[in-house]
CSV table of C-alpha atoms in Angstrom, one decimal:
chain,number,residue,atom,x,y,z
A,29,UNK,CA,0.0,0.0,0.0
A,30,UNK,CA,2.7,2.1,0.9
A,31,UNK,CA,4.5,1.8,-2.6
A,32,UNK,CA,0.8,2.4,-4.3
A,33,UNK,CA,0.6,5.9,-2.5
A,34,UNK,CA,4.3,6.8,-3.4
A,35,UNK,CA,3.8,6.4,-6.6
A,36,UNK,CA,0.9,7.8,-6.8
A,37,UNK,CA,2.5,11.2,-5.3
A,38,UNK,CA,4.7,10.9,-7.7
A,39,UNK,CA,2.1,11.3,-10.5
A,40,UNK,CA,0.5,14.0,-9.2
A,41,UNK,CA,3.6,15.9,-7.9
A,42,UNK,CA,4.2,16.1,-12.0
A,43,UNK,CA,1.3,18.6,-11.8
A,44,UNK,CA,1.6,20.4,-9.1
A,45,UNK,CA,3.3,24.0,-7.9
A,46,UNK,CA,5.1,23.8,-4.8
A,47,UNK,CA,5.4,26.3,-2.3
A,48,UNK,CA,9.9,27.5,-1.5
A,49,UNK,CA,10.6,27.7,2.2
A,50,UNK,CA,13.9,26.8,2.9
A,51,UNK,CA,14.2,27.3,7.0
A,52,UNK,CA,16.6,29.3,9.2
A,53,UNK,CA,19.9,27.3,10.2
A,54,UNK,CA,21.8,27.8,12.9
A,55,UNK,CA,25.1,27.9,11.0
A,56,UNK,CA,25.2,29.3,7.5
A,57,UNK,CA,28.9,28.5,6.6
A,58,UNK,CA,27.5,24.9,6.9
A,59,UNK,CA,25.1,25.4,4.4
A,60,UNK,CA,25.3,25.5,0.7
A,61,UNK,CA,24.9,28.8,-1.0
A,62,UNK,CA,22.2,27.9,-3.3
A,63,UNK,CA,20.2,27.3,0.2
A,64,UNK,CA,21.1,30.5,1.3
A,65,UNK,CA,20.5,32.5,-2.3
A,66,UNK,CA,17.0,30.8,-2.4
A,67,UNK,CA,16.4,31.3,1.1
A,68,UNK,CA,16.7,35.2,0.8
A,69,UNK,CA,14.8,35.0,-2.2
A,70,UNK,CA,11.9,33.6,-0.8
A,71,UNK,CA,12.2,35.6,2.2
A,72,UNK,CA,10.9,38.6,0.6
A,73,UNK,CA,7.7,35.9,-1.0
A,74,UNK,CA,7.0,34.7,2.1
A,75,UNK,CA,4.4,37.7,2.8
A,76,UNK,CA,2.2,36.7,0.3
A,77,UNK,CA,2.7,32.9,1.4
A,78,UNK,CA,0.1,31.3,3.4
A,79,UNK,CA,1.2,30.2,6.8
A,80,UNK,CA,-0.8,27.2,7.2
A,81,UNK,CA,-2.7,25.5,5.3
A,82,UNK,CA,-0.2,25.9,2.3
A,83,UNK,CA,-1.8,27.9,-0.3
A,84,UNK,CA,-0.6,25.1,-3.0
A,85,UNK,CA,-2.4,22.6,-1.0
A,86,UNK,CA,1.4,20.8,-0.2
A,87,UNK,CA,2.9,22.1,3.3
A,88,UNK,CA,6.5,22.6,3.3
A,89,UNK,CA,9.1,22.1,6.0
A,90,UNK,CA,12.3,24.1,6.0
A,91,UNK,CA,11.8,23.8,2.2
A,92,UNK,CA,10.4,20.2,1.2
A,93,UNK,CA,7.3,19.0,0.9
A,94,UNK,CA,6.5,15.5,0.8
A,95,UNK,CA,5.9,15.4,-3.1
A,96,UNK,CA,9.5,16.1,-2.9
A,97,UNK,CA,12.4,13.6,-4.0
A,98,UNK,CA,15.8,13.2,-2.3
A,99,UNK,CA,17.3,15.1,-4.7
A,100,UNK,CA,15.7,18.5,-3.8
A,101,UNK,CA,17.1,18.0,-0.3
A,102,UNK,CA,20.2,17.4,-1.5
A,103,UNK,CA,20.0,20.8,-3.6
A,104,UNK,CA,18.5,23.0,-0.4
A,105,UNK,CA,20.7,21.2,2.5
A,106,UNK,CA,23.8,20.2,0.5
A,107,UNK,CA,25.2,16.2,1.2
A,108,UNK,CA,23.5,14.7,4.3
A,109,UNK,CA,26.2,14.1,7.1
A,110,UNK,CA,24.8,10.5,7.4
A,111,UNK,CA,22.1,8.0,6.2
A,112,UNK,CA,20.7,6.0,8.9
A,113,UNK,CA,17.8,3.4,8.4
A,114,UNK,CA,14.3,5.0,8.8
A,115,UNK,CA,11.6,4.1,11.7
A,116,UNK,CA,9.1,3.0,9.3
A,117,UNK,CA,11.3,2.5,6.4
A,118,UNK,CA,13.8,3.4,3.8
A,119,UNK,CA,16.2,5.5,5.3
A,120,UNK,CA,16.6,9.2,7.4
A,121,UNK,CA,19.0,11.4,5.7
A,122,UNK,CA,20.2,13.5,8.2
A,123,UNK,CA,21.5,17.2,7.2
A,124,UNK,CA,22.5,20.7,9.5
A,125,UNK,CA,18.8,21.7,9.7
A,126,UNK,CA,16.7,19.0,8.7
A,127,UNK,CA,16.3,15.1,9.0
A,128,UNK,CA,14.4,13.6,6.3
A,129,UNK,CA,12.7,9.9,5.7
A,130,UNK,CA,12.8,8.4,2.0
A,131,UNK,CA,11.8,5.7,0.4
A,132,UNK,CA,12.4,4.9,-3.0
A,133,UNK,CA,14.1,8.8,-3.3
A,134,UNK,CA,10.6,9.8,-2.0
A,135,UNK,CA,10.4,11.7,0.6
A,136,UNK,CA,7.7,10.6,3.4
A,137,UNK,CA,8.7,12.7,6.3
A,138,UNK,CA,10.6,15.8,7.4
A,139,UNK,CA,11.7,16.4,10.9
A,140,UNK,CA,13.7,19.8,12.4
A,141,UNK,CA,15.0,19.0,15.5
A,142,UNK,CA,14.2,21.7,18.8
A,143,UNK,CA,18.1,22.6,18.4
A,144,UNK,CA,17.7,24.9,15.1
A,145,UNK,CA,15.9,27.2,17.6
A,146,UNK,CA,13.0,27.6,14.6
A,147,UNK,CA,11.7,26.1,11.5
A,148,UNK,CA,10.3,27.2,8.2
A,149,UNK,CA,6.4,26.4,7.4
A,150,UNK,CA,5.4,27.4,4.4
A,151,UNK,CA,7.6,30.2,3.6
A,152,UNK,CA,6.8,31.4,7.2
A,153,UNK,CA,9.9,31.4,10.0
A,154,UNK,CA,8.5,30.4,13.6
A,155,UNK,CA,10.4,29.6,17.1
A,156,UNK,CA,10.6,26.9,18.9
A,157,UNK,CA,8.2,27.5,21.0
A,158,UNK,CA,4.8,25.6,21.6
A,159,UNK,CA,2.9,28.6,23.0
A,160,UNK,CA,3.7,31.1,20.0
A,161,UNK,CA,3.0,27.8,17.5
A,162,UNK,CA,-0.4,27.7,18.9
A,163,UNK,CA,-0.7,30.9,18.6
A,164,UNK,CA,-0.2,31.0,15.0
A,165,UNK,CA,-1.4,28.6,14.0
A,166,UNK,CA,-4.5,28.4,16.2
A,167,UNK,CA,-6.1,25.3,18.4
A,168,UNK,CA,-4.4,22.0,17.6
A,169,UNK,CA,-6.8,19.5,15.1
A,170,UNK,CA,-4.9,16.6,17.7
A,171,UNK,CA,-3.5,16.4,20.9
A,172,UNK,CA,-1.1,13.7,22.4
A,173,UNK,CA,1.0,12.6,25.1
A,174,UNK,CA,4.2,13.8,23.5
A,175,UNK,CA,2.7,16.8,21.6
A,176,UNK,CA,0.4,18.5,19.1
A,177,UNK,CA,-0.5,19.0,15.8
A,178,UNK,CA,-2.3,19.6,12.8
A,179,UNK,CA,-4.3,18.3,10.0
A,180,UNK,CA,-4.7,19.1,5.7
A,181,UNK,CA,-5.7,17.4,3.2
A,182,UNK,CA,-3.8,14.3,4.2
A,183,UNK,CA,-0.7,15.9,5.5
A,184,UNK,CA,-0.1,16.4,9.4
A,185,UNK,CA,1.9,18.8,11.0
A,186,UNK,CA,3.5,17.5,14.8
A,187,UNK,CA,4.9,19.7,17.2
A,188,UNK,CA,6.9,17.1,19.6
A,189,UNK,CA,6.9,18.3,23.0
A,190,UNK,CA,8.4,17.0,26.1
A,191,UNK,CA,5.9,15.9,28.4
A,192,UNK,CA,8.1,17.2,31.7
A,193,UNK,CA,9.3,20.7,30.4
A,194,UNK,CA,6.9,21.4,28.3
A,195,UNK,CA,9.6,22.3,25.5
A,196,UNK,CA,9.5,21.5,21.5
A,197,UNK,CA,11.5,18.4,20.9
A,198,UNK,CA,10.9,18.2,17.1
A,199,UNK,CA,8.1,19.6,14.2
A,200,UNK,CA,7.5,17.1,11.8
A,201,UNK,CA,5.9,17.5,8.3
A,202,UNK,CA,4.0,13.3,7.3
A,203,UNK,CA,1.4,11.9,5.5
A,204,UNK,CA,-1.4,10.8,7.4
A,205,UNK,CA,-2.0,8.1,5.6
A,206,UNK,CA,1.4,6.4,6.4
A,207,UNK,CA,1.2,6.2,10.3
């Protein structure tokens, strides 16, 4: 089933537009400058960008989306520092900013980790910070035990908190349909 929907992404990803939003990094010497050249370019688009849901219909994480192949990764966030198997499967590439699920150079996840200090949605730069991410985005469609998140069209948005503290551990960008 899995490989039926991939593919099927694939299709339609053919006919789609995509919304840009590359994210913030913590270190920009780390990154590549085609990141950082289309990251000021879409700075200056992201006022007319919808914050969430994506005005393409596809929300995007520090830049990808999930109709997104490895390859645009790679372009945005330069080599990954390491490949690791994936949770569900496939494999996590793991970059400066951004950790990334594929499967069959599909992408089915995108994960930025609490330490980036903020994330990109949708061309749209937000903290770290569960209280202001509520606040932007408005009440949660779900809660959990380890966090929050939101619903579109198939595509869910987590904000991964710790349960203790109370602080972001991770947003994630996945297909609904996969978990």
């Amino acid at each position: 089933m899995f490989t039926i929907m991939m593919l099927l992404t694939g299709v339609l990803s053919s006919l789609s537009t995509q919304d840009q939003a590359p994210s913030s990094v913590s270190s920009a010497a780390a990154v590549p400058a085609i990141y950082q050249s289309v990251h000021l370019a879409s700075a200056q688009d992201s006022v007319s960008a919808s914050l969430y849901p994506a005005s393409s219909g596809y929300e995007s994480l520090n830049g990808l989306t999930l109709q997104d192949r490895i390859e645009k990764a790679n372009r945005l966030h330069g080599e990954p520092s390491e490949r690791v198997p994936a949770y569900m499967a496939g494999e996590e590439y793991r970059y400066a900013a951004v950790h990334v699920g594929v499967y069959e150079e599909w992408i089915y996840y995108v994960s930025v980790p609490a330490s980036e200090g903020s994330f990109t949605l949708n061309g749209h730069v937000l903290p770290m910070d569960a209280a202001d991410i509520r606040e932007r985005l408005g009440e949660p469609d779900f809660s959990a035990d380890d966090g929050f998140g939101y619903e579109h069209d198939g595509q869910a948005i987590k904000v991964f908190v710790d349960p203790v503290s109370g602080l972001v551990r991770s947003i994630d960008l996945f297909d609904t349909s996969s978990v």
